[in-house]
Coordinates of N, CA and C in Angstrom, one line a residue:
M258 N 0.9 -1.1 0.0 CA 0.0 0.0 0.0 C 0.9 1.2 -0.1
K259 N 0.6 2.2 -0.8 CA 1.4 3.4 -1.0 C 1.1 4.4 0.2
K260 N 2.1 4.7 0.7 CA 2.1 5.7 1.9 C 1.9 7.1 1.4
I261 N 1.0 7.8 2.0 CA 0.4 9.0 1.6 C 1.4 10.1 2.1
N262 N 2.0 10.8 1.5 CA 2.9 12.0 1.8 C 2.2 13.1 1.8
F263 N 1.9 13.5 3.2 CA 1.1 14.9 3.2 C 1.6 16.0 3.0
K264 N 3.1 16.0 3.2 CA 3.7 17.3 2.9 C 3.7 17.5 1.2
D265 N 3.9 16.5 0.5 CA 3.8 16.5 -0.8 C 2.6 16.9 -1.2
L266 N 1.6 16.4 -0.7 CA -0.1 16.5 -0.9 C -0.2 18.0 -0.6
I267 N 0.1 18.8 0.4 CA -0.1 20.0 0.7 C 0.6 20.9 -0.3
N268 N 1.8 20.6 -0.7 CA 2.7 21.5 -1.4 C 2.0 21.4 -2.9
G269 N 1.5 20.4 -3.3 CA 0.9 20.1 -4.6 C -0.4 21.1 -4.6
H270 N -1.1 21.0 -3.5 CA -2.3 21.7 -3.4 C -2.0 23.2 -3.6
F271 N -1.1 23.7 -2.8 CA -0.7 25.2 -2.8 C -0.1 25.7 -4.2
K272 N 0.5 24.7 -4.9 CA 1.2 25.0 -6.1 C 0.2 25.1 -7.2
D273 N -0.9 24.1 -7.0 CA -1.9 24.1 -8.1 C -3.0 25.0 -8.0
N274 N -3.0 25.8 -6.8 CA -4.2 26.7 -6.4 C -3.5 28.0 -5.9
F275 N -2.3 28.2 -6.6 CA -1.6 29.5 -6.2 C -2.5 30.8 -6.5
L276 N -2.9 30.8 -7.8 CA -3.7 31.9 -8.3 C -5.0 32.1 -7.6
L277 N -5.6 30.9 -7.3 CA -6.8 31.1 -6.3 C -6.5 31.8 -5.1
Y278 N -5.5 31.2 -4.2 CA -5.0 31.9 -3.2 C -4.8 33.3 -3.1
I279 N -4.2 33.8 -4.1 CA -3.7 35.1 -4.3 C -5.1 36.0 -4.7
L280 N -5.9 35.5 -5.4 CA -7.3 36.2 -5.7 C -8.3 36.3 -4.2
S281 N -8.2 35.1 -3.6 CA -9.0 35.1 -2.3 C -8.4 35.9 -1.6
A282 N -7.1 36.0 -1.2 CA -6.3 37.0 -0.2 C -6.7 38.3 -0.7
L283 N -6.6 38.6 -1.9 CA -6.7 39.9 -2.6 C -8.1 40.5 -2.3
C284 N -9.1 39.7 -2.3 CA -10.6 40.1 -1.9 C -10.6 40.3 -0.5
I285 N -10.0 39.6 0.2 CA -10.0 39.9 1.8 C -9.4 41.1 2.1
G286 N -8.3 41.3 1.3 CA -7.5 42.6 1.7 C -8.2 43.7 1.4
I287 N -8.8 43.6 -0.1 CA -9.8 44.9 -0.4 C -10.9 45.1 0.5
G288 N -11.4 44.0 1.0 CA -12.6 44.2 2.0 C -11.9 45.0 3.3
F289 N -10.8 44.5 3.7 CA -10.4 45.1 5.0 C -9.9 46.7 4.7
V290 N -9.4 47.1 3.6 CA -9.4 48.6 3.3 C -10.4 49.3 3.1
I291 N -11.6 48.6 2.5 CA -13.1 49.4 2.5 C -13.2 49.5 3.9
G292 N -13.2 48.6 4.8 CA -13.7 48.8 6.1 C -13.1 49.9 6.7
V293 N -11.6 49.9 6.6 CA -11.0 51.1 7.2 C -11.3 52.5 6.7
Y294 N -11.6 52.4 5.4 CA -12.0 53.9 4.8 C -13.4 54.3 5.2
I295 N -14.3 53.3 5.5 CA -15.6 53.5 5.9 C -15.3 54.2 7.2
V296 N -14.4 53.7 8.1 CA -14.6 54.3 9.4 C -13.9 55.8 9.3
K297 N -12.9 55.8 8.5 CA -12.3 57.2 8.3 C -13.1 58.0 7.8
Y298 N -14.3 58.0 6.9 CA -15.2 58.8 6.6 C -16.5 58.9 7.1
M299 N -16.4 58.2 8.4 CA -17.8 58.3 9.1 C -17.9 59.6 9.7
S300 N -19.1 60.2 9.8 CA -19.1 61.5 10.7 C -18.9 61.3 12.0
S301 N -18.5 62.4 12.7 CA -18.3 62.3 14.2 C -19.5 61.8 15.1
P302 N -20.6 62.4 14.6 CA -21.8 61.8 15.4 C -21.9 60.3 15.5
E303 N -21.6 59.7 14.3 CA -22.0 58.3 14.0 C -20.7 57.5 14.8
K304 N -19.6 58.1 14.7 CA -18.5 57.5 15.5 C -18.7 57.6 17.0
N305 N -19.2 58.6 17.5 CA -19.4 59.0 18.8 C -20.6 58.0 19.4
N306 N -21.8 58.1 18.4 CA -22.7 57.1 18.9 C -22.3 55.7 19.3
L307 N -21.6 55.1 18.1 CA -21.1 53.8 18.4 C -20.3 53.7 19.6
L308 N -19.2 54.6 19.6 CA -18.2 54.6 20.8 C -19.1 54.6 22.2
S309 N -20.2 55.5 22.2 CA -20.9 55.6 23.5 C -21.8 54.3 23.8
Y310 N -22.3 53.7 22.8 CA -22.9 52.4 22.9 C -22.2 51.4 23.2
L311 N -20.7 51.1 22.9 CA -19.8 50.1 23.1 C -19.6 50.3 24.5
I312 N -19.1 51.5 25.0 CA -18.6 51.8 26.5 C -19.8 51.5 27.3
D313 N -21.2 52.1 27.2 CA -22.1 51.9 27.9 C -22.5 50.4 28.1
F314 N -22.4 49.7 27.0 CA -22.7 48.2 27.0 C -21.7 47.5 27.7
T315 N -20.3 47.7 27.7 CA -19.4 47.1 28.4 C -19.3 47.3 29.8
K316 N -19.9 48.5 30.3 CA -19.8 49.2 31.6 C -21.0 48.6 32.3
N317 N -22.1 48.5 31.6 CA -23.3 47.8 32.5 C -23.5 46.4 32.2
K318 N -22.9 45.7 31.5 CA -23.1 44.2 31.1 C -22.1 43.3 31.9
S319 N -22.7 42.7 32.8 CA -21.8 41.8 33.5 C -21.6 40.4 32.7
I320 N -20.5 39.7 33.0 CA -20.2 38.8 32.4 C -20.3 37.3 33.2
D321 N -21.2 36.8 32.9 CA -21.5 35.5 33.7 C -21.6 34.1 32.9
A322 N -21.7 33.0 33.5 CA -21.7 31.8 32.7 C -22.9 32.0 31.7
G323 N -23.9 32.5 31.8 CA -25.0 32.8 30.7 C -24.7 33.5 29.6
S324 N -23.8 34.7 30.0 CA -23.3 35.6 28.9 C -22.2 34.9 28.2
Y325 N -21.3 34.0 28.7 CA -20.4 33.2 27.7 C -21.0 32.3 27.1
K326 N -22.1 31.7 27.4 CA -22.8 30.8 26.6 C -23.4 31.5 25.3
R327 N -23.9 32.6 25.6 CA -24.6 33.5 24.4 C -23.6 34.0 23.4
I328 N -22.3 34.4 23.9 CA -21.3 34.8 23.1 C -20.9 33.7 22.3
F329 N -20.6 32.5 23.0 CA -20.1 31.3 22.2 C -21.0 31.0 20.9
F330 N -22.2 30.8 21.3 CA -23.2 30.6 20.2 C -23.2 31.7 19.1
E331 N -23.2 32.9 19.5 CA -23.2 34.1 18.7 C -22.0 33.9 17.8
A332 N -20.7 33.4 18.3 CA -19.6 33.4 17.6 C -19.9 32.2 16.4
I333 N -20.5 31.1 17.0 CA -20.9 30.1 15.9 C -21.8 30.4 14.8
K334 N -22.9 31.4 15.4 CA -23.7 31.8 14.3 C -23.1 32.8 13.4
N335 N -22.0 33.7 13.7 CA -21.5 34.4 12.9 C -20.5 33.8 11.8
N336 N -20.2 32.4 12.0 CA -19.2 31.8 11.1 C -19.6 30.7 10.7
I337 N -20.3 29.8 11.1 CA -20.5 28.4 10.7 C -21.7 28.6 9.4
P338 N -22.5 29.5 9.7 CA -23.3 29.7 8.4 C -22.5 30.0 7.1
L339 N -21.9 30.9 7.3 CA -20.6 31.4 6.4 C -20.1 30.3 5.7
I340 N -19.3 29.4 6.5 CA -18.7 28.3 5.9 C -19.4 27.3 5.2
L341 N -20.9 27.1 5.7 CA -21.9 26.4 5.0 C -22.2 27.0 3.7
V342 N -22.3 28.1 3.5 CA -22.6 28.9 2.3 C -21.5 28.5 1.3
I343 N -20.2 28.7 1.8 CA -19.1 28.5 0.9 C -19.0 26.9 0.3
W344 N -19.5 26.2 1.3 CA -19.2 24.7 1.1 C -20.5 24.5 -0.1
F345 N -21.7 25.0 -0.1 CA -22.8 24.9 -0.9 C -22.3 25.5 -2.4
L346 N -21.8 26.6 -2.1 CA -21.3 27.4 -3.5 C -20.2 26.5 -4.3
G347 N -19.4 25.9 -3.4 CA -18.3 24.9 -4.3 C -19.1 24.0 -5.1
L348 N -20.4 23.6 -4.7 CA -21.1 22.4 -5.5 C -21.7 22.8 -6.6
T349 N -21.8 24.3 -6.8 CA -22.8 24.8 -7.7 C -22.2 24.9 -9.1
M350 N -20.9 25.1 -9.3 CA -20.2 25.5 -10.4 C -20.2 26.8 -11.0
I351 N -21.0 27.6 -10.3 CA -21.4 29.1 -10.7 C -21.1 30.1 -9.4
G352 N -20.7 29.4 -8.1 CA -20.5 29.9 -7.0 C -19.1 30.9 -6.7
I353 N -18.2 30.8 -7.9 CA -16.9 31.5 -7.4 C -17.1 33.0 -7.1
P354 N -18.0 33.7 -8.1 CA -18.1 35.0 -7.8 C -18.4 35.4 -6.4
I355 N -19.4 34.7 -6.0 CA -20.3 34.8 -4.6 C -19.1 34.7 -3.6
I356 N -18.3 33.6 -3.7 CA -17.4 33.1 -2.7 C -16.5 34.2 -2.5
L357 N -15.9 34.9 -3.7 CA -15.1 36.0 -3.6 C -15.9 37.1 -2.8
V358 N -17.0 37.5 -3.1 CA -17.8 38.5 -2.4 C -17.8 38.4 -0.9
I359 N -18.0 37.0 -0.5 CA -18.0 36.7 0.9 C -16.5 37.0 1.5
D360 N -15.4 36.6 0.7 CA -14.2 36.8 1.3 C -14.1 38.5 1.3
V361 N -14.5 39.5 0.5 CA -14.6 40.6 0.7 C -15.3 41.0 2.1
L362 N -16.6 40.6 2.2 CA -17.2 40.9 3.4 C -16.5 40.6 4.8
K363 N -15.8 39.3 4.6 CA -15.0 39.0 6.0 C -13.9 39.9 6.1
G364 N -13.2 40.4 5.1 CA -12.2 41.4 5.1 C -12.7 42.7 5.7
F365 N -14.0 43.0 5.2 CA -14.5 44.4 5.5 C -14.9 44.5 7.0
T366 N -15.4 43.4 7.7 CA -15.9 42.9 9.0 C -14.5 43.5 9.8
L367 N -13.5 42.8 9.3 CA -12.2 43.0 10.3 C -11.7 44.2 10.2
G368 N -11.6 44.6 8.8 CA -11.1 46.1 8.7 C -11.7 47.2 9.5
F369 N -13.3 47.2 9.6 CA -14.0 48.0 10.1 C -13.8 47.9 11.6
T370 N -13.9 46.8 12.1 CA -13.8 46.7 13.5 C -12.5 47.1 14.1
V371 N -11.3 46.6 13.5 CA -9.9 47.1 14.0 C -9.9 48.8 13.9
S372 N -10.2 49.3 12.8 CA -10.1 50.6 12.2 C -11.0 51.3 13.3
F373 N -12.1 50.9 13.7 CA -13.0 51.6 14.6 C -12.6 51.7 16.1
F374 N -12.0 50.6 16.6 CA -11.4 50.5 17.9 C -10.1 51.6 18.1
I375 N -9.4 51.5 16.7 CA -8.3 52.5 17.0 C -8.7 53.7 16.7
S376 N -9.6 54.2 16.0 CA -10.2 55.7 15.8 C -10.8 56.0 17.1
G377 N -11.6 55.1 17.7 CA -12.3 55.6 18.9 C -11.5 55.7 20.3
F378 N -10.5 54.5 20.3 CA -10.1 54.5 21.6 C -8.2 54.8 21.5
G379 N -7.9 55.2 20.3 CA -6.5 55.5 20.0 C -5.6 54.5 20.5
V380 N -4.3 54.7 21.3 CA -3.4 54.0 21.7 C -3.9 52.6 22.2
K381 N -5.1 52.8 23.2 CA -5.6 51.6 23.8 C -6.5 50.9 22.8
G382 N -7.0 51.6 21.9 CA -7.6 50.8 20.6 C -6.7 49.9 20.1
I383 N -5.5 50.1 19.8 CA -4.4 49.5 19.3 C -4.5 48.1 20.1
G384 N -4.4 48.3 21.4 CA -4.1 47.1 22.4 C -5.6 46.2 22.3
M385 N -6.6 46.9 22.2 CA -7.9 46.2 22.2 C -7.9 45.3 21.0
A386 N -7.5 45.9 19.7 CA -7.5 45.2 18.5 C -6.5 44.0 18.5
M387 N -5.4 44.2 19.2 CA -4.1 43.4 19.1 C -4.7 42.1 19.9
L388 N -5.3 42.3 21.3 CA -5.6 41.3 22.4 C -7.0 40.8 22.1
A389 N -8.0 41.3 21.5 CA -9.2 40.8 21.3 C -9.8 40.6 20.1
I390 N -9.3 41.2 19.1 CA -9.9 41.1 17.8 C -8.9 40.3 16.8
I391 N -7.7 40.6 16.8 CA -6.7 39.9 16.0 C -6.7 38.4 16.2
P392 N -6.3 38.1 17.7 CA -6.0 36.5 17.8 C -6.9 35.6 17.2
Q393 N -8.3 35.7 17.4 CA -9.1 34.8 16.7 C -9.3 34.8 15.2
N394 N -9.0 36.1 14.9 CA -9.0 36.2 13.3 C -7.7 35.5 12.8
L395 N -6.7 35.4 13.4 CA -5.6 34.7 13.0 C -5.9 33.3 12.6
I396 N -6.9 32.7 13.2 CA -7.6 31.5 13.1 C -8.7 31.5 11.9
Y397 N -9.7 32.5 12.0 CA -10.6 32.6 11.1 C -10.3 32.9 9.7
I398 N -9.3 34.0 9.4 CA -9.1 34.3 8.3 C -8.5 33.4 7.3
P399 N -7.3 32.7 7.8 CA -6.8 31.6 7.0 C -7.9 30.6 6.8
C400 N -8.6 30.3 7.7 CA -9.6 29.1 7.6 C -10.5 29.4 6.4
I401 N -11.1 30.8 6.6 CA -11.9 31.3 5.5 C -11.1 31.2 3.9
L402 N -10.0 31.7 4.1 CA -9.1 31.7 2.9 C -8.9 30.3 2.2
F403 N -8.6 29.3 3.2 CA -8.3 28.0 2.7 C -9.6 27.4 2.2
L404 N -10.6 27.5 2.9 CA -12.1 26.8 2.4 C -12.5 27.4 1.1
S405 N -12.3 28.8 1.0 CA -12.6 29.5 -0.3 C -12.0 28.8 -1.3
V406 N -10.8 28.3 -1.3 CA -10.0 27.9 -2.3 C -10.4 26.7 -2.5
I407 N -10.7 26.0 -1.5 CA -11.0 24.6 -1.7 C -12.4 24.7 -2.4
A408 N -13.4 25.5 -2.0 CA -14.7 25.4 -2.8 C -14.6 25.8 -4.4
M409 N -13.6 26.7 -4.6 CA -13.4 27.3 -5.8 C -12.8 26.1 -6.7
E410 N -11.8 25.4 -5.9 CA -11.0 24.4 -6.8 C -11.9 23.2 -7.1
F411 N -12.8 22.9 -6.1 CA -14.0 21.8 -6.4 C -15.0 22.2 -7.4
S412 N -15.3 23.5 -7.6 CA -16.2 24.0 -8.6 C -15.6 24.1 -9.9
I413 N -14.4 24.4 -10.0 CA -13.6 24.6 -11.3 C -13.3 23.0 -11.8
K414 N -13.2 22.0 -11.0 CA -13.1 20.7 -11.3 C -14.1 20.1 -11.9
L415 N -15.3 20.6 -11.4 CA -16.6 20.1 -11.9 C -16.8 20.6 -13.3
I416 N -16.4 21.9 -13.5 CA -16.6 22.6 -14.8 C -15.7 21.9 -16.0
K417 N -14.5 21.7 -15.6 CA -13.4 21.3 -16.4 C -13.6 19.9 -16.7
D418 N -14.1 19.2 -15.9 CA -14.2 17.6 -16.2 C -14.9 17.4 -17.4
S419 N -14.3 16.7 -18.6 CA -14.9 16.7 -19.8 C -15.5 15.3 -20.0
S420 N -15.5 14.4 -18.9 CA -15.7 13.1 -19.0 C -17.2 13.0 -19.5
N421 N -17.7 11.8 -19.8 CA -19.1 11.6 -20.0 C -19.9 11.4 -18.7
T422 N -19.1 11.2 -17.7 CA -19.8 10.9 -16.4 C -20.8 12.0 -15.9
P423 N -22.1 11.5 -15.6 CA -22.9 12.4 -15.4 C -22.6 13.3 -14.0
I424 N -22.9 14.7 -14.2 CA -22.5 15.7 -13.1 C -22.9 15.2 -11.7
G425 N -24.0 14.6 -11.5 CA -24.3 14.2 -10.2 C -23.7 13.1 -9.7
K426 N -22.9 11.9 -10.6 CA -22.2 11.0 -10.1 C -20.8 11.7 -9.8
R427 N -20.4 12.4 -10.7 CA -19.1 13.3 -10.6 C -19.0 14.0 -9.2
L428 N -20.1 14.6 -8.8 CA -20.5 15.5 -7.5 C -20.2 14.4 -6.4
F429 N -21.2 13.5 -6.3 CA -21.3 12.5 -5.2 C -20.0 11.8 -5.0
S430 N -19.1 11.2 -6.0 CA -18.0 10.7 -5.8 C -16.9 11.5 -5.0
N431 N -17.2 12.9 -5.0 CA -15.9 13.7 -4.4 C -16.5 14.2 -3.4
L432 N -17.9 14.2 -3.1 CA -18.6 15.0 -1.7 C -18.0 14.6 -0.6
G433 N -17.6 13.4 -0.2 CA -17.3 12.9 1.0 C -16.0 13.5 1.4
S434 N -14.8 13.4 0.8 CA -13.4 14.1 1.0 C -13.6 15.8 1.0
Y435 N -14.5 16.1 0.0 CA -14.7 17.6 0.1 C -15.4 18.0 1.4
S436 N -16.3 17.5 2.0 CA -17.1 17.8 3.1 C -16.2 17.7 4.3
L437 N -15.3 16.5 4.2 CA -14.5 16.2 5.4 C -13.4 17.3 5.6
V438 N -12.9 17.9 4.5 CA -12.1 19.0 4.7 C -12.6 20.1 5.3
F439 N -14.0 20.5 5.2 CA -14.8 21.5 5.7 C -15.0 21.3 7.3
T440 N -15.3 20.0 7.5 CA -15.5 19.5 8.8 C -14.3 19.8 10.0
F441 N -13.1 19.3 9.1 CA -11.9 19.4 9.9 C -11.6 20.9 10.1
I442 N -11.7 21.9 9.3 CA -11.5 23.1 9.4 C -12.6 23.8 10.5
I443 N -13.7 23.3 10.4 CA -14.6 23.8 11.5 C -14.2 23.8 12.7
L444 N -13.6 22.4 13.0 CA -13.0 21.9 14.2 C -12.0 23.1 14.7
I445 N -11.1 23.2 13.7 CA -10.2 24.3 14.2 C -10.7 25.4 14.4
M446 N -11.7 25.9 13.9 CA -12.1 27.3 14.0 C -12.8 27.4 15.5
F447 N -13.1 26.2 16.2 CA -13.4 26.2 17.4 C -12.6 26.9 18.2
V448 N -11.2 26.8 18.2 CA -10.2 27.4 19.0 C -10.5 29.0 18.9
G449 N -10.8 29.3 17.8 CA -11.2 30.9 17.9 C -12.5 31.1 18.5
F450 N -13.3 30.1 18.3 CA -14.7 30.5 19.1 C -14.6 30.6 20.6
L451 N -13.8 29.9 21.2 CA -13.3 29.8 22.5 C -12.8 30.9 23.0
F452 N -11.6 31.3 22.3 CA -10.9 32.7 22.6 C -12.1 33.8 22.5
E453 N -12.8 34.0 21.4 CA -13.8 34.9 21.3 C -14.7 34.9 22.5
T454 N -15.0 33.8 22.9 CA -16.0 33.6 24.0 C -15.4 34.1 25.4
Y455 N -14.4 33.6 25.7 CA -13.7 33.9 27.1 C -12.8 34.9 27.2
C456 N -12.0 35.4 26.2 CA -11.0 36.5 26.3 C -11.4 37.6 25.6
T457 N -12.0 37.6 24.4 CA -12.5 39.1 23.9 C -13.4 39.8 24.8
P458 N -14.5 39.4 25.3 CA -15.4 40.1 26.3 C -14.7 40.8 27.2
N459 N -13.9 40.1 28.0 CA -13.1 40.5 29.2 C -12.2 41.7 29.0
V460 N -11.4 41.6 27.7 CA -10.5 42.4 27.3 C -11.2 43.9 26.9
I461 N -12.2 43.6 26.0 CA -13.1 44.8 25.6 C -13.6 45.5 26.7
K462 N -14.1 44.9 27.8 CA -14.8 45.5 28.9 C -13.8 46.3 29.7
F463 N -12.4 45.6 29.8 CA -11.4 46.2 30.7 C -11.0 47.4 30.0
I464 N -10.7 47.3 28.7 CA -10.2 48.5 28.1 C -11.2 49.7 28.1
A465 N -12.5 49.4 27.5 CA -13.3 50.2 27.6 C -13.7 51.0 28.8
I466 N -13.6 50.3 29.8 CA -13.9 50.9 31.3 C -13.0 51.7 31.7
N467 N -11.8 51.4 31.3 CA -10.5 52.2 31.7 C -10.6 53.4 30.9
V468 N -11.0 53.4 29.7 CA -11.0 54.6 28.8 C -12.0 55.5 29.4
W469 N -13.4 55.1 29.6 CA -14.4 55.8 30.2 C -14.1 56.3 31.4
S470 N -13.3 55.7 32.3 CA -12.9 56.4 33.5 C -11.9 57.4 33.3
A471 N -11.1 57.4 32.3 CA -10.0 58.2 31.9 C -10.6 59.5 31.6
N472 N -11.7 59.5 30.9 CA -12.4 60.4 30.2 C -13.4 61.2 30.8
C473 N -13.7 60.5 32.0 CA -14.6 61.3 33.0 C -14.0 62.2 33.8

């Protein structure tokens, strides 16, 4: 039985899909830049309203076991449906443009959040972004990037397959391995969910309250 060399398998995957990775990463980057510029050109009243809401929320909201549970399920709700949409689009043969739009939106969310915290809290906002926003996204963004490429690769293979095999048979013959990759990546993302649940709220609460106290 031939031994599977995972290193060669991974290297071959990245080599074969290099352009897809560049395209997906570019879309995430474009979304990030758009998010930054949206914050830059927001009016002062809009920024102040969002900032006041964040500070009031963190000041008055106690974090207990129930809160952690809600945050955990919110993290799942914000990410798993997105992954399932990407999975489905990979099966459609016409989903590549929508997958790239999802990448843009994911980048936009990160760019807007990071830029808003830095704009609203200054130097402390940098600490807030580095400690409360960036860590889980170091897991989320590569996972979204990888799954986007996997889905686009799957879709392209369905389109390029010139055999006489019916599309349904071609689809289901590879569906198991395709879905297994998504399942594995979702399990990895749970590390980010746990960080977002137990670390992010406390970091944001601590920094926001201290900024509020300093400004009073």
